[in-house]
Short mmCIF file of C-alpha atoms in Angstrom, two decimals:
data_model
loop_
_atom_site.label_atom_id
_atom_site.label_comp_id
_atom_site.label_asym_id
_atom_site.label_seq_id
_atom_site.Cartn_x
_atom_site.Cartn_y
_atom_site.Cartn_z
CA UNK L 1 18.84 2.93 -16.74
CA UNK L 2 19.09 6.73 -16.45
CA UNK L 3 18.64 8.79 -13.30
CA UNK L 4 19.26 12.21 -14.82
CA UNK L 5 15.57 13.10 -14.82
CA UNK L 6 15.69 13.23 -11.02
CA UNK L 7 18.80 15.35 -10.66
CA UNK L 8 18.94 19.11 -10.08
CA UNK L 9 20.05 19.95 -13.64
CA UNK L 10 17.49 17.86 -15.47
CA UNK L 11 14.97 20.60 -16.19
CA UNK L 12 12.47 17.78 -16.29
CA UNK L 13 9.80 19.77 -14.47
CA UNK L 14 8.37 16.80 -12.58
CA UNK L 15 7.04 17.19 -9.04
CA UNK L 16 9.55 14.60 -7.83
CA UNK L 17 12.52 16.09 -9.71
CA UNK L 18 15.80 16.69 -7.87
CA UNK L 19 14.94 14.28 -5.06
CA UNK L 20 18.49 12.95 -5.22
CA UNK L 21 21.62 13.16 -7.35
CA UNK L 22 22.70 10.40 -9.70
CA UNK L 23 26.03 10.16 -7.89
CA UNK L 24 24.16 9.16 -4.72
CA UNK L 25 22.89 5.84 -6.12
CA UNK L 26 24.45 2.63 -4.76
CA UNK L 27 23.35 -0.63 -6.37
CA UNK L 28 23.35 -3.86 -4.35
CA UNK L 29 22.30 -7.47 -4.64
CA UNK L 30 22.07 -9.94 -1.76
CA UNK L 31 22.98 -13.61 -1.95
CA UNK L 32 19.96 -14.90 -0.05
CA UNK L 33 17.04 -16.97 -1.37
CA UNK L 34 14.42 -14.36 -0.47
CA UNK L 35 16.18 -11.71 -2.58
CA UNK L 36 17.21 -13.90 -5.52
CA UNK L 37 16.99 -11.90 -8.73
CA UNK L 38 16.30 -8.63 -6.87
CA UNK L 39 18.47 -5.53 -7.32
CA UNK L 40 18.35 -2.70 -4.79
CA UNK L 41 19.24 0.88 -5.70
CA UNK L 42 20.05 2.73 -2.49
CA UNK L 43 19.62 6.50 -2.64
CA UNK L 44 19.91 9.34 -0.18
CA UNK L 45 16.70 11.30 -0.71
CA UNK L 46 16.49 15.07 -0.35
CA UNK L 47 12.78 14.87 0.53
CA UNK L 48 10.39 12.09 1.47
CA UNK L 49 7.16 14.05 1.87
CA UNK L 50 5.22 13.86 -1.40
CA UNK L 51 2.22 16.07 -2.16
CA UNK L 52 -0.65 14.17 -3.78
CA UNK L 53 -1.80 15.73 -7.08
CA UNK L 54 -4.93 17.81 -6.74
CA UNK L 55 -6.79 15.65 -9.26
CA UNK L 56 -6.28 12.52 -7.16
CA UNK L 57 -9.29 10.67 -5.75
CA UNK L 58 -7.48 10.10 -2.47
CA UNK L 59 -8.71 11.93 0.67
CA UNK L 60 -5.23 12.93 1.80
CA UNK L 61 -2.62 15.38 0.53
CA UNK L 62 0.67 13.89 1.67
CA UNK L 63 2.39 10.53 1.36
CA UNK L 64 5.69 8.96 2.37
CA UNK L 65 7.07 6.16 0.21
CA UNK L 66 10.41 4.78 1.44
CA UNK L 67 10.55 2.38 -1.53
CA UNK L 68 9.86 2.51 -5.27
CA UNK L 69 9.16 -0.77 -7.03
CA UNK L 70 7.71 -3.70 -5.14
CA UNK L 71 8.56 -7.38 -4.77
CA UNK L 72 4.89 -8.18 -4.18
CA UNK L 73 4.79 -8.37 -8.01
CA UNK L 74 1.02 -7.82 -8.20
CA UNK L 75 0.20 -7.95 -11.90
CA UNK L 76 -2.40 -5.18 -11.58
CA UNK L 77 -0.36 -2.68 -9.50
CA UNK L 78 -1.20 0.87 -10.58
CA UNK L 79 2.20 2.12 -9.37
CA UNK L 80 4.04 0.35 -12.19
CA UNK L 81 4.00 3.51 -14.27
CA UNK L 82 6.16 5.32 -11.70
CA UNK L 83 9.13 3.12 -12.62
CA UNK L 84 9.16 4.65 -16.08
CA UNK L 85 10.08 8.00 -14.49
CA UNK L 86 13.45 6.43 -13.66
CA UNK L 87 13.72 4.78 -17.09
CA UNK L 88 13.14 1.43 -15.41
CA UNK L 89 10.96 -1.31 -16.84
CA UNK L 90 7.36 -1.25 -15.57
CA UNK L 91 7.00 -5.04 -15.85
CA UNK L 92 9.60 -7.36 -14.38
CA UNK L 93 11.74 -4.30 -13.58
CA UNK L 94 9.08 -2.97 -11.24
CA UNK L 95 9.07 -6.33 -9.44
CA UNK L 96 12.84 -6.72 -9.22
CA UNK L 97 14.50 -3.26 -9.32
CA UNK L 98 13.75 -1.70 -5.95
CA UNK L 99 14.71 1.87 -5.09
CA UNK L 100 15.40 2.31 -1.37
CA UNK L 101 15.48 5.73 0.30
CA UNK L 102 17.94 4.66 2.94
CA UNK L 103 17.87 7.99 4.80
CA UNK L 104 14.06 8.28 4.84
CA UNK L 105 13.67 8.31 8.65
CA UNK L 106 16.10 11.18 9.27
CA UNK L 107 14.84 13.21 6.30
CA UNK L 108 11.25 12.81 7.49
CA UNK L 109 12.17 13.88 11.02
CA UNK L 110 13.80 17.01 9.63
CA UNK L 111 10.80 17.82 7.44
CA UNK L 112 8.31 17.29 10.27
CA UNK L 113 10.28 19.75 12.39
CA UNK L 114 10.22 22.49 9.74
CA UNK L 115 8.15 25.57 10.61
CA UNK L 116 6.16 25.38 7.39
CA UNK L 117 4.93 21.85 8.15
CA UNK L 118 1.41 22.04 9.60
CA UNK L 119 1.05 18.47 10.86
CA UNK L 120 -1.13 17.22 8.01
CA UNK L 121 -2.15 13.60 7.70
CA UNK L 122 0.46 11.38 5.99
CA UNK L 123 -0.55 8.21 4.14
CA UNK L 124 1.86 5.32 3.63
CA UNK L 125 1.55 2.21 1.48
CA UNK L 126 -0.67 3.93 -1.09
CA UNK L 127 1.91 3.71 -3.88
CA UNK L 128 4.02 0.66 -3.09
CA UNK L 129 3.97 -1.35 0.11
CA UNK L 130 6.16 0.06 2.87
CA UNK L 131 6.16 -3.42 4.44
CA UNK L 132 7.29 -5.33 1.37
CA UNK L 133 10.10 -7.87 1.73
CA UNK L 134 12.88 -5.25 1.50
CA UNK L 135 11.72 -3.68 4.77
CA UNK L 136 12.90 -6.78 6.63
CA UNK L 137 16.46 -5.89 5.64
CA UNK L 138 16.43 -2.09 5.51
CA UNK L 139 14.34 -1.43 8.65
CA UNK L 140 13.14 2.00 7.56
CA UNK L 141 9.66 1.94 9.07
CA UNK L 142 10.65 1.89 12.77
CA UNK L 143 12.50 5.18 12.30
CA UNK L 144 9.65 6.64 10.26
CA UNK L 145 7.06 5.66 12.85
CA UNK L 146 9.23 7.00 15.66
CA UNK L 147 9.50 10.37 13.92
CA UNK L 148 5.74 10.51 13.38
CA UNK L 149 5.11 9.54 17.00
CA UNK L 150 7.55 12.08 18.37
CA UNK L 151 5.84 14.85 16.37
CA UNK L 152 2.33 13.54 17.18
CA UNK L 153 1.66 13.57 13.43
CA UNK L 154 -1.44 11.71 12.17
CA UNK L 155 -0.82 8.96 9.64
CA UNK L 156 -2.28 5.87 8.03
CA UNK L 157 -0.79 2.68 6.64
CA UNK L 158 -2.13 0.37 3.94
CA UNK L 159 -0.31 -2.93 3.55
CA UNK L 160 -0.40 -6.45 2.20
CA UNK L 161 2.56 -7.35 4.40
CA UNK L 162 2.70 -9.19 7.71
CA UNK L 163 5.89 -7.38 8.75
CA UNK L 164 3.79 -4.56 10.20
CA UNK L 165 3.35 -6.70 13.32
CA UNK L 166 7.05 -6.21 14.06
CA UNK L 167 6.23 -2.54 14.71
CA UNK L 168 3.13 -3.15 16.79
CA UNK L 169 4.46 -1.38 19.88
CA UNK L 170 5.42 1.72 17.90
CA UNK L 171 1.94 1.80 16.37
CA UNK L 172 0.42 1.57 19.85
CA UNK L 173 2.60 4.41 21.10
CA UNK L 174 1.76 6.61 18.10
CA UNK L 175 -1.96 5.98 18.49
CA UNK L 176 -1.81 7.49 21.99
CA UNK L 177 -0.74 10.90 20.66
CA UNK L 178 -2.20 11.10 17.14
CA UNK L 179 -4.86 9.68 14.85
CA UNK L 180 -3.52 6.46 13.34
CA UNK L 181 -5.26 4.36 10.73
CA UNK L 182 -4.30 0.83 9.74
CA UNK L 183 -5.78 -1.03 6.80
CA UNK L 184 -4.85 -4.36 5.25
CA UNK L 185 -5.52 -5.09 1.59
CA UNK L 186 -7.34 -8.39 0.94
CA UNK L 187 -9.23 -8.42 -2.34
CA UNK L 188 -10.12 -12.11 -2.30
CA UNK L 189 -9.44 -15.35 -0.45
CA UNK L 190 -9.20 -17.56 -3.55
CA UNK L 191 -5.73 -19.12 -3.20
CA UNK L 192 -5.48 -20.06 -6.88
CA UNK L 193 -6.13 -16.48 -7.93
CA UNK L 194 -3.74 -15.17 -5.27
CA UNK L 195 -0.84 -17.31 -6.49
CA UNK L 196 -1.11 -15.97 -10.03
CA UNK L 197 -1.90 -12.27 -9.53
CA UNK L 198 -0.08 -11.52 -6.24
CA UNK L 199 2.82 -14.01 -6.31
CA UNK L 200 5.13 -12.08 -3.96
CA UNK L 201 2.60 -11.32 -1.22
CA UNK L 202 1.74 -13.22 1.96
CA UNK L 203 -1.31 -15.43 1.48
CA UNK L 204 -4.70 -13.80 2.15
CA UNK L 205 -5.18 -15.85 5.32
CA UNK L 206 -1.86 -14.55 6.68
CA UNK L 207 -2.94 -10.97 6.01
CA UNK L 208 -6.19 -11.61 7.83
CA UNK L 209 -4.14 -12.92 10.73
CA UNK L 210 -2.57 -9.46 10.87
CA UNK L 211 -6.07 -7.99 11.24
CA UNK L 212 -6.84 -10.50 13.98
CA UNK L 213 -3.60 -9.79 15.86
CA UNK L 214 -4.03 -6.01 15.70
CA UNK L 215 -7.60 -6.34 16.97
CA UNK L 216 -6.41 -8.53 19.84
CA UNK L 217 -4.07 -5.72 20.91
CA UNK L 218 -6.68 -2.99 20.78
CA UNK L 219 -5.85 -1.59 17.34
CA UNK L 220 -8.86 -1.66 15.06
CA UNK L 221 -7.94 -2.54 11.49
CA UNK L 222 -10.00 -2.04 8.36
CA UNK L 223 -9.81 -4.16 5.23
CA UNK L 224 -9.58 -2.62 1.81
CA UNK L 225 -11.13 -5.33 -0.35
CA UNK L 226 -8.98 -4.51 -3.32
CA UNK L 227 -8.94 -5.25 -6.02
CA UNK L 228 -12.15 -7.00 -6.88
CA UNK L 229 -11.08 -8.49 -10.22
CA UNK L 230 -13.84 -8.70 -12.84
CA UNK L 231 -14.73 -12.20 -14.09
CA UNK L 232 -12.06 -13.80 -11.87
CA UNK L 233 -12.86 -12.70 -8.33
CA UNK L 234 -16.35 -11.20 -8.49
CA UNK L 235 -18.66 -14.20 -8.33
CA UNK L 236 -21.21 -13.94 -5.49
CA UNK L 237 -19.74 -16.95 -3.69
CA UNK L 238 -16.24 -15.43 -3.90
CA UNK L 239 -17.41 -12.11 -2.50
CA UNK L 240 -19.26 -13.89 0.29
CA UNK L 241 -16.24 -16.01 1.22
CA UNK L 242 -14.01 -12.95 1.40
CA UNK L 243 -16.38 -10.81 3.45
CA UNK L 244 -17.04 -13.70 5.83
CA UNK L 245 -13.29 -14.21 6.35
CA UNK L 246 -12.80 -10.47 6.90
CA UNK L 247 -15.58 -10.45 9.51
CA UNK L 248 -14.19 -13.51 11.28
CA UNK L 249 -10.79 -11.80 11.48
CA UNK L 250 -12.36 -8.95 13.46
CA UNK L 251 -11.98 -6.13 10.93
CA UNK L 252 -13.73 -2.90 11.89
CA UNK L 253 -14.69 -2.17 8.28
CA UNK L 254 -14.54 -3.53 4.75
CA UNK L 255 -14.39 -1.29 1.70
CA UNK L 256 -14.46 -2.78 -1.82
CA UNK L 257 -12.45 -1.32 -4.68
CA UNK L 258 -12.84 -2.64 -8.22
CA UNK L 259 -9.71 -3.22 -10.29
CA UNK L 260 -8.52 -0.14 -12.17
CA UNK L 261 -6.01 -0.34 -14.98
CA UNK L 262 -3.91 2.76 -15.46
CA UNK L 263 -1.20 3.06 -18.14
CA UNK L 264 1.74 0.85 -17.24
CA UNK L 265 -0.38 -1.51 -15.20
CA UNK L 266 -2.91 -1.98 -18.02
CA UNK L 267 -0.34 -3.30 -20.51
CA UNK L 268 1.26 -5.63 -17.97
CA UNK L 269 -2.09 -6.97 -16.72
CA UNK L 270 -3.40 -7.45 -20.27
CA UNK L 271 -0.32 -9.46 -21.20
CA UNK L 272 -0.81 -11.61 -18.10
CA UNK L 273 -4.49 -12.05 -18.95
CA UNK L 274 -3.61 -13.16 -22.49
CA UNK L 275 -1.32 -15.87 -21.11
CA UNK L 276 -3.56 -17.16 -18.33
CA UNK L 277 -7.11 -16.31 -19.40
CA UNK L 278 -7.09 -15.45 -23.12
CA UNK L 279 -10.86 -15.89 -23.37
CA UNK L 280 -11.27 -12.83 -21.12
CA UNK L 281 -9.19 -10.35 -23.12
CA UNK L 282 -12.05 -9.14 -25.29
CA UNK L 283 -14.37 -8.88 -22.28
CA UNK L 284 -11.84 -6.66 -20.52
CA UNK L 285 -11.42 -4.52 -23.61
CA UNK L 286 -15.15 -3.86 -23.57
CA UNK L 287 -15.41 -3.34 -19.80
CA UNK L 288 -12.50 -0.88 -19.72
CA UNK L 289 -13.17 0.72 -23.10
CA UNK L 290 -13.74 4.14 -21.52
CA UNK L 291 -10.50 4.30 -19.59
CA UNK L 292 -8.75 3.07 -16.45
CA UNK L 293 -11.89 2.46 -14.40
CA UNK L 294 -14.68 -0.07 -14.77
CA UNK L 295 -18.10 1.42 -15.60
CA UNK L 296 -20.04 3.04 -12.75
CA UNK L 297 -22.80 0.46 -13.00
CA UNK L 298 -20.30 -2.33 -12.39
CA UNK L 299 -18.62 -0.54 -9.50
CA UNK L 300 -21.99 0.18 -7.88
CA UNK L 301 -23.05 -3.44 -8.25
CA UNK L 302 -19.92 -4.76 -6.52
CA UNK L 303 -20.12 -2.11 -3.79
CA UNK L 304 -23.77 -2.94 -3.09
CA UNK L 305 -23.07 -6.69 -2.90
CA UNK L 306 -20.12 -6.25 -0.54
CA UNK L 307 -21.96 -3.79 1.70
CA UNK L 308 -24.96 -6.11 1.91
CA UNK L 309 -22.69 -8.99 2.89
CA UNK L 310 -20.85 -6.81 5.40
CA UNK L 311 -24.12 -5.92 7.12
CA UNK L 312 -25.08 -9.60 7.15
CA UNK L 313 -21.81 -10.45 8.90
CA UNK L 314 -21.94 -7.51 11.28
CA UNK L 315 -19.40 -5.11 9.79
CA UNK L 316 -19.75 -2.11 7.51
CA UNK L 317 -17.91 0.17 5.12
CA UNK L 318 -15.28 2.54 6.47
CA UNK L 319 -16.64 6.04 7.09
CA UNK L 320 -15.58 8.70 4.62
CA UNK L 321 -12.58 10.85 5.37
CA UNK L 322 -9.48 10.48 7.44
CA UNK L 323 -8.73 7.83 10.07
CA UNK L 324 -10.46 8.41 13.39
CA UNK L 325 -9.35 7.51 16.88
CA UNK L 326 -12.32 5.66 18.37
CA UNK L 327 -11.39 6.28 21.98
CA UNK L 328 -10.18 9.31 23.95
CA UNK L 329 -6.61 10.43 23.38
CA UNK L 330 -4.18 9.87 26.21
CA UNK L 331 -2.78 13.23 27.41
CA UNK L 332 0.79 12.04 27.46
CA UNK L 333 4.06 13.13 25.97
CA UNK L 334 5.49 10.75 23.36
CA UNK L 335 6.97 7.68 25.05
CA UNK L 336 10.63 6.90 25.00
CA UNK L 337 11.82 5.30 21.74
CA UNK L 338 11.20 1.58 21.52
CA UNK L 339 12.64 -1.11 19.32
CA UNK L 340 10.74 -2.70 16.48
CA UNK L 341 9.86 -5.86 18.38
CA UNK L 342 6.62 -7.33 19.63
CA UNK L 343 3.63 -6.16 21.68
CA UNK L 344 3.35 -5.28 25.34
CA UNK L 345 0.47 -5.91 27.69
CA UNK L 346 -0.70 -2.29 27.92
CA UNK L 347 -3.91 -1.42 26.08
CA UNK L 348 -4.09 1.53 23.71
CA UNK L 349 -6.70 4.24 24.02
CA UNK L 350 -8.91 2.72 21.37
CA UNK L 351 -8.91 1.17 17.89
CA UNK L 352 -8.42 3.26 14.78
CA UNK L 353 -9.52 2.81 11.21
CA UNK L 354 -8.72 3.98 7.73
CA UNK L 355 -10.75 4.91 4.69
CA UNK L 356 -9.15 5.32 1.29
CA UNK L 357 -12.40 6.06 -0.51
#
């Protein structure tokens, strides 16, 4: 493993170059069952605000990613390619070699206070999950959320993790002073499919319980129905079961996203497909012959089916654009810092929602 391409003298020319020095890396393992086989590379980042490339399809310009690599081990994860920038393996290495920006909260607070920062929307969980298993040990998100709250900076979170409920009170406090969007990723409710393609994630029903809990505390939560996996998770009865479960959980919106296979993820997913469903390899080669995305006709078909089901069950797609506060803002100064523990009995000003499309 080489880190030189992220040091000041690399001349690599990448947007994320010189984020830390190689001498700042501390490697750790933990002798606990939940982290068996996992190696953590702790770094002290120079910056945690990342500008999204102009060619991106995402409707936001800035992200914060306290981790690189992800123990969710989703076989389709598009972020796998980013591990190659550190000369780490994009397969099992992505699942087991986790980079941790241990100083992310204090660096973010400093960057939010800079004069040149204009308070733009910040998206989290769009590369790897900020509430993956490592967060239970490193506790980076409470400090990040506190900094965002104290600066009344709008943000959104996308997660497959249930650990977000630990920070429920901080989310409530932040939603009183800024636009906050929360979305949970649930592409399907098929438990057999879940066990093979998302082996490190909480079960779909546990993620939907997050939606239900947030709704019960006045925080509207959307569901990104992603990915819809061709030939494995796209049968009409599967789509219906998922949308029905999303509606029953009280989601404010459901937005489908068909599987896309970028370099890094494509090779890993194809290898998995060859082991588990070899009869589908040629079908995938044809479906994705033009690149990373399924054909428009297929995407439109899935979107139409999901939207029709959503209307049937009384929910709809997320509106385009940034998260919106659905109730009036509370004219209050940021509350005093709170710990990362459970909810209080005070209602927030109104639910919020997130659109990634």
